[in-house]
mmCIF file of N, CA and C in Angstrom:
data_model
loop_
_atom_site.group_PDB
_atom_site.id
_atom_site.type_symbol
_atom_site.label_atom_id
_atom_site.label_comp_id
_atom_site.label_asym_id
_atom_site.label_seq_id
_atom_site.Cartn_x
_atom_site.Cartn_y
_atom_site.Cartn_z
ATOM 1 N N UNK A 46 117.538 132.956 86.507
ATOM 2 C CA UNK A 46 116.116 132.664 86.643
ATOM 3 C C UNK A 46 115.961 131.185 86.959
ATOM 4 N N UNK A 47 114.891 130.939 87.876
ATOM 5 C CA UNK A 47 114.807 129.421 88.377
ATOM 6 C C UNK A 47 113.503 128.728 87.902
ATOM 7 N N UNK A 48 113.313 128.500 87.764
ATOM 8 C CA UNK A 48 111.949 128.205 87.276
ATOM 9 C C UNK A 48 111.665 126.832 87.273
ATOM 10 N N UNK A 49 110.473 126.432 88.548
ATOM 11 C CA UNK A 49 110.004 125.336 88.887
ATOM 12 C C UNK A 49 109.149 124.712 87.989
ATOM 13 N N UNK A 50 109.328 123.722 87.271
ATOM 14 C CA UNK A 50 108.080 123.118 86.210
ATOM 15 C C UNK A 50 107.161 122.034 86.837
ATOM 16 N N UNK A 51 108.000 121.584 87.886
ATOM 17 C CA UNK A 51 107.188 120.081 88.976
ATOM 18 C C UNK A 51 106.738 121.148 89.395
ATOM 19 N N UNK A 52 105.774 120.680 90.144
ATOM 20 C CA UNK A 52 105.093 121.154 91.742
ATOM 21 C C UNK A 52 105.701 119.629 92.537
ATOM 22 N N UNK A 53 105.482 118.611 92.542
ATOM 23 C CA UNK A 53 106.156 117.651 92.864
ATOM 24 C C UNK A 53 106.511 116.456 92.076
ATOM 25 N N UNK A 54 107.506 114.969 92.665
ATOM 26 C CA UNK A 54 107.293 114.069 91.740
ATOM 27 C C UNK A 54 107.322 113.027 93.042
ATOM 28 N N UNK A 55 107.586 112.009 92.163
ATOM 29 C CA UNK A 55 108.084 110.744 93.305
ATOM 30 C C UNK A 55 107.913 109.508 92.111
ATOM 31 N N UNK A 56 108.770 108.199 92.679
ATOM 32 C CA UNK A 56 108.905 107.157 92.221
ATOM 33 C C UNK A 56 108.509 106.164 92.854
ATOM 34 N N UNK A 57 107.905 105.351 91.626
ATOM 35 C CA UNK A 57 107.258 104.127 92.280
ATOM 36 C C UNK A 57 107.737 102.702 91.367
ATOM 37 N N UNK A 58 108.496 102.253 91.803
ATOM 38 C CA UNK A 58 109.113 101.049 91.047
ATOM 39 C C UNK A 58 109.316 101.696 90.085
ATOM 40 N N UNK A 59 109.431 101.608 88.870
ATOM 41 C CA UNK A 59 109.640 101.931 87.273
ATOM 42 C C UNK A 59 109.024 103.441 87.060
ATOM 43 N N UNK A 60 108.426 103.564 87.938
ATOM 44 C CA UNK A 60 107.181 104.462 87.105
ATOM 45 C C UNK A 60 107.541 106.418 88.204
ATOM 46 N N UNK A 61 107.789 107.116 86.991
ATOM 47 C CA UNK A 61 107.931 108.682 87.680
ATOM 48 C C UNK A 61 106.844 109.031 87.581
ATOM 49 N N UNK A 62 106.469 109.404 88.347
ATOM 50 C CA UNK A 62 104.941 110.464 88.888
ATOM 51 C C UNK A 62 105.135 111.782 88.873
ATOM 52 N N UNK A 63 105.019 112.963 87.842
ATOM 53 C CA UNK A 63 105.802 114.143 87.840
ATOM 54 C C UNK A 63 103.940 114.764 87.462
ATOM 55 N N UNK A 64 104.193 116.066 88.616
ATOM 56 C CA UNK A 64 102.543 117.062 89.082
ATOM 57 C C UNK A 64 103.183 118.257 88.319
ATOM 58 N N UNK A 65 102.412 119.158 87.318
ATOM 59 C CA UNK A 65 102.817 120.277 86.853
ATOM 60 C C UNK A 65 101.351 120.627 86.771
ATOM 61 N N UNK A 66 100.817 121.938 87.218
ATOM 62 C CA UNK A 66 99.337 122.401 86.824
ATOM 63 C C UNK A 66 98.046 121.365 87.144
ATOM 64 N N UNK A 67 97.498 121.296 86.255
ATOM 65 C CA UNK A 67 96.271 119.875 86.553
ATOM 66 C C UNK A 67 96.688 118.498 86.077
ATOM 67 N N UNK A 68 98.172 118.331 85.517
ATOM 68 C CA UNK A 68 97.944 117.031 85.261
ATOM 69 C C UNK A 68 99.327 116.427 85.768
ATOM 70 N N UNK A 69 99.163 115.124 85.206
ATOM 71 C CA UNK A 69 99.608 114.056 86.607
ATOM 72 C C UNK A 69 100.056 113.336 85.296
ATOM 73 N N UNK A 70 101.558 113.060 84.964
ATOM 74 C CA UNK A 70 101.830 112.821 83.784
ATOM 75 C C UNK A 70 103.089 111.368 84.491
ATOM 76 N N UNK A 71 103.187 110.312 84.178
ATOM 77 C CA UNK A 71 103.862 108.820 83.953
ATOM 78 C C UNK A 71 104.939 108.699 82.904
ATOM 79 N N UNK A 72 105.759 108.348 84.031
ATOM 80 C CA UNK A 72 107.455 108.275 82.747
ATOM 81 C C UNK A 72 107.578 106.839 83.248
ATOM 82 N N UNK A 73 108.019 106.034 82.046
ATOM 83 C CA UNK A 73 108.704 104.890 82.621
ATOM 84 C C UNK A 73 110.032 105.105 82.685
ATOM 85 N N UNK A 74 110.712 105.098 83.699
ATOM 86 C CA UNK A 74 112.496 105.375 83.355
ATOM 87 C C UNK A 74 113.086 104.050 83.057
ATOM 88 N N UNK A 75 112.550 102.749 83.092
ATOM 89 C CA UNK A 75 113.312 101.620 82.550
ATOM 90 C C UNK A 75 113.599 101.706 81.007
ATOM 91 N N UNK A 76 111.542 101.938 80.321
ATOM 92 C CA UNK A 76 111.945 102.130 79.100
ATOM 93 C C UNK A 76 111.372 103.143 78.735
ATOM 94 N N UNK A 77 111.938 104.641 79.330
ATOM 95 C CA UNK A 77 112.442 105.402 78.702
ATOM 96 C C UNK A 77 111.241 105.949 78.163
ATOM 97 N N UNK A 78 110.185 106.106 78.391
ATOM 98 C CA UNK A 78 109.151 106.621 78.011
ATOM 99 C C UNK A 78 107.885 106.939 78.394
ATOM 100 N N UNK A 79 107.251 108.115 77.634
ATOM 101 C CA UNK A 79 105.446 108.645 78.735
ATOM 102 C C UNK A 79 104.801 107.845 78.398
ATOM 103 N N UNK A 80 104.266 107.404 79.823
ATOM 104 C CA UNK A 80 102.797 106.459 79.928
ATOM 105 C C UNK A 80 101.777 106.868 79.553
ATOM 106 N N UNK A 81 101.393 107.958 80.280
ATOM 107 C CA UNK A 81 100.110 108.369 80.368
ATOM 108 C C UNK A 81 100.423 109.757 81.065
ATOM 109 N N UNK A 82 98.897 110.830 80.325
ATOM 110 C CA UNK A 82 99.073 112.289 80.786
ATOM 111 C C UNK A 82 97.623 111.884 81.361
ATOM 112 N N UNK A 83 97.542 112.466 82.878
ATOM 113 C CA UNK A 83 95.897 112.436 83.716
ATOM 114 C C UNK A 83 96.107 114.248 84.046
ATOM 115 N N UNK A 84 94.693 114.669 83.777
ATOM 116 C CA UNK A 84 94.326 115.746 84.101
ATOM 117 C C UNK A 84 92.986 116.013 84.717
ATOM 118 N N UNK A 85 93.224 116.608 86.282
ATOM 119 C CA UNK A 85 92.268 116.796 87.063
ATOM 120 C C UNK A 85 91.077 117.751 86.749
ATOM 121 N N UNK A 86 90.296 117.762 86.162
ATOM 122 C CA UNK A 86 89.475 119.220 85.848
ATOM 123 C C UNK A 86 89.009 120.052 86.416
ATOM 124 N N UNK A 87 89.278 119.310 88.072
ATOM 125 C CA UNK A 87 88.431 120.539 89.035
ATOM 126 C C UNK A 87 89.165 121.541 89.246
ATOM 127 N N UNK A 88 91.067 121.453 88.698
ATOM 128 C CA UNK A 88 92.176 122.639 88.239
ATOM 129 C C UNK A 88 92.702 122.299 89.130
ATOM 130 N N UNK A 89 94.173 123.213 89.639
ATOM 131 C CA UNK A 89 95.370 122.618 89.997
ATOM 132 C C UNK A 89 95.576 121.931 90.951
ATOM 133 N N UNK A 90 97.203 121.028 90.553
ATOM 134 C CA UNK A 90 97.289 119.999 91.712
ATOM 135 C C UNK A 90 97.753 121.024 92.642
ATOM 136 N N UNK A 91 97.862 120.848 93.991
ATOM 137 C CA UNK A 91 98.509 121.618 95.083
ATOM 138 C C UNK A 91 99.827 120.569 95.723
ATOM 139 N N UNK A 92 99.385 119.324 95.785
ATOM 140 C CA UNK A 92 100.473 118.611 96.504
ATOM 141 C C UNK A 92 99.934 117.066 95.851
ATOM 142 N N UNK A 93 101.395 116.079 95.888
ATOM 143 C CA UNK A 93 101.419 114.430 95.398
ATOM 144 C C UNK A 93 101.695 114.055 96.340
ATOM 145 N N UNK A 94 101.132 113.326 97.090
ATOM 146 C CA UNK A 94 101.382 112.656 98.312
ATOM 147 C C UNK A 94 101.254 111.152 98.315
ATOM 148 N N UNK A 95 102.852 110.807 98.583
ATOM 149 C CA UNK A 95 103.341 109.203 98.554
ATOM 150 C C UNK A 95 102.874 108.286 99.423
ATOM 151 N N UNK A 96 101.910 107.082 99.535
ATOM 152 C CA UNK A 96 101.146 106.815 101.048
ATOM 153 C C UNK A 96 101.925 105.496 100.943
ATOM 154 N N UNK A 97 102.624 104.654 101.867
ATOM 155 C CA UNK A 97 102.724 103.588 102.323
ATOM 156 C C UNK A 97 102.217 103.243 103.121
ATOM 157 N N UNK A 98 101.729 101.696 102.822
ATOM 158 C CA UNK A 98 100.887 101.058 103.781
ATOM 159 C C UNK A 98 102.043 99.972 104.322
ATOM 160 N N UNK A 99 101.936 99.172 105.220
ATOM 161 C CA UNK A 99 102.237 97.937 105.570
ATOM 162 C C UNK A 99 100.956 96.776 105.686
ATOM 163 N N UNK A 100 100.999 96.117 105.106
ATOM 164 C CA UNK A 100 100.096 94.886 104.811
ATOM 165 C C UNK A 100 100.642 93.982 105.547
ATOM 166 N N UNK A 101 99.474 93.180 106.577
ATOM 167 C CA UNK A 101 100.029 92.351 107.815
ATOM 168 C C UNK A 101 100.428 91.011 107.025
ATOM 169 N N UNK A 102 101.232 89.991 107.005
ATOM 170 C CA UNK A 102 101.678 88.836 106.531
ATOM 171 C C UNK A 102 102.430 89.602 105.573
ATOM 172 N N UNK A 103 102.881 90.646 104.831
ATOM 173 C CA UNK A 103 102.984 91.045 103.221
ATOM 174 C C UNK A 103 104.843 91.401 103.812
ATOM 175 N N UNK A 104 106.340 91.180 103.196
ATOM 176 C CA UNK A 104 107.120 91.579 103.294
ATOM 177 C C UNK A 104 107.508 92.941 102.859
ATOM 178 N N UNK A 105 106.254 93.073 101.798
ATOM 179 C CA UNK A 105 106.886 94.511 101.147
ATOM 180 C C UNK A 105 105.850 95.523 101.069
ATOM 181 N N UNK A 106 106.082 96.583 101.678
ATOM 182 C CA UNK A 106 104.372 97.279 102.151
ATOM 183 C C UNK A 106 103.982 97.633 100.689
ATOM 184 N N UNK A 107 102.771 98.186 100.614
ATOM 185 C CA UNK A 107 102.163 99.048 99.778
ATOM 186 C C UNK A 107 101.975 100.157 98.978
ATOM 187 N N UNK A 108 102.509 100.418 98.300
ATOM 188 C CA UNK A 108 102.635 102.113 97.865
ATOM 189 C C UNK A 108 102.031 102.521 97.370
ATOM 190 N N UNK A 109 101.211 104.401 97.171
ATOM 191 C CA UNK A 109 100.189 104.623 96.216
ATOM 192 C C UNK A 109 100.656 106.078 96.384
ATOM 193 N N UNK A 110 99.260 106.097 95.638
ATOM 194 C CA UNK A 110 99.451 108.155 95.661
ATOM 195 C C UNK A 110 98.424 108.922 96.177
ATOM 196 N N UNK A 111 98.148 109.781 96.553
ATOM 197 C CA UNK A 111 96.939 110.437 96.823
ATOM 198 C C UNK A 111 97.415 112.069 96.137
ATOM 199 N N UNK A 112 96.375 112.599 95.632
ATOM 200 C CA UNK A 112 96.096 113.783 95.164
ATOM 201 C C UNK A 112 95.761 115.044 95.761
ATOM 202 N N UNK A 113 96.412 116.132 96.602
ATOM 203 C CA UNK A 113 95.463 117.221 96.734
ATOM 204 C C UNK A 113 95.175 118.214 95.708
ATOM 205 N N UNK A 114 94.180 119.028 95.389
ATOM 206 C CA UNK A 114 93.824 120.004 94.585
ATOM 207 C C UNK A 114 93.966 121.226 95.659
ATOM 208 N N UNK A 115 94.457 122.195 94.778
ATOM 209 C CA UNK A 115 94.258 123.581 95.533
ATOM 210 C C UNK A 115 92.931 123.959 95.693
ATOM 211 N N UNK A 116 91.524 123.265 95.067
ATOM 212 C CA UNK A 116 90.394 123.618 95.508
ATOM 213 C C UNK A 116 89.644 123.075 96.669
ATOM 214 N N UNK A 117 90.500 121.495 97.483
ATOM 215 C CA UNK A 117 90.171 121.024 98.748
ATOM 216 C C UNK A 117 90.099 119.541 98.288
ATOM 217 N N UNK A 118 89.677 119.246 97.443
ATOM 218 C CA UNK A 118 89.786 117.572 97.016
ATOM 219 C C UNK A 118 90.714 116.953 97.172
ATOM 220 N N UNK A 119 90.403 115.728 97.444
ATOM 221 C CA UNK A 119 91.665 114.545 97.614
ATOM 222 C C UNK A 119 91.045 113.428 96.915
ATOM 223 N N UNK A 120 92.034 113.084 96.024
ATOM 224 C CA UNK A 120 91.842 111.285 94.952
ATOM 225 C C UNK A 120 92.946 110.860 95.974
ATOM 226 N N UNK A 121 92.567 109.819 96.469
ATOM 227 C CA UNK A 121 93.408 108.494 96.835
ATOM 228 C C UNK A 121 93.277 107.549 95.672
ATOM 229 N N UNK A 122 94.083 106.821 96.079
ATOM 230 C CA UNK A 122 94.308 105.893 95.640
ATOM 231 C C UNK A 122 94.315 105.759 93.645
ATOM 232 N N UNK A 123 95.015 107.142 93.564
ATOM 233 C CA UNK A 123 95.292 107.635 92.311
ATOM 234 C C UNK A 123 95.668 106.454 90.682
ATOM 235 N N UNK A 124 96.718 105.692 91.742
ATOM 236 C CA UNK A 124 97.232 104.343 90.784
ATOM 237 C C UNK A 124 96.145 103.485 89.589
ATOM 238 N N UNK A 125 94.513 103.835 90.904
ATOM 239 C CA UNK A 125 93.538 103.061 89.760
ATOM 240 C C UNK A 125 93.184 103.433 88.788
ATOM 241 N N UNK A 126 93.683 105.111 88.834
ATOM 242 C CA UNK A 126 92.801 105.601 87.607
ATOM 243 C C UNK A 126 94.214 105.605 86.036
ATOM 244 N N UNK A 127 95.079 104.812 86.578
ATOM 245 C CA UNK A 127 95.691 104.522 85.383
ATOM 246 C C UNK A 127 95.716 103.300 84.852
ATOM 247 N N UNK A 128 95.381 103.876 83.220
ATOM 248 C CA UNK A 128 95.354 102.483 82.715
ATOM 249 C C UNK A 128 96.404 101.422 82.227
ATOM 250 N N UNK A 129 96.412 100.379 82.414
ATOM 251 C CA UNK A 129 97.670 99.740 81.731
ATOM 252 C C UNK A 129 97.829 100.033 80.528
ATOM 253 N N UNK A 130 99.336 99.907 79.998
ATOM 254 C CA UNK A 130 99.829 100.329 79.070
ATOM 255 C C UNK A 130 100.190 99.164 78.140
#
């Protein structure tokens, strides 16, 4: 039996971004621990989508997240709605 528990993840410097159902849950893998659990209420994620930007003068582009829901919504720019830890 296989059994998928992500729907997706991805990494962003320190920080794992792991999608299961409606929420959107933060691992730090440096130290080893959950940040933060975010849960969408309008119900499930469908896809985590990794956006790089390039910023003109900037050596190191931009990275973020954007959100789809299986009900048609999209959160960009996901990163703001977490709070520091």
């Amino acid at each position: 039996i296989i059994v998928n528990l992500f729907n997706s993840f991805t990494l962003i410097r320190t920080t794992l971004y792991l999608v299961h159902g409606p929420f959107l849950s933060l691992y730090n893998i440096q130290e080893k621990k959950w940040l933060q659990l975010i849960k969408f209420e309008e119900g499930e994620i469908l896809k985590m989508v990794k956006i790089i930007s390039n910023i003109e003068g900037s050596s190191h582009p931009k990275e973020g997240i954007a959100i789809i829901l299986k009900s048609g919504s999209i959160y960009l720019n996901v990163e703001k709605l977490i709070k520091p830890s």
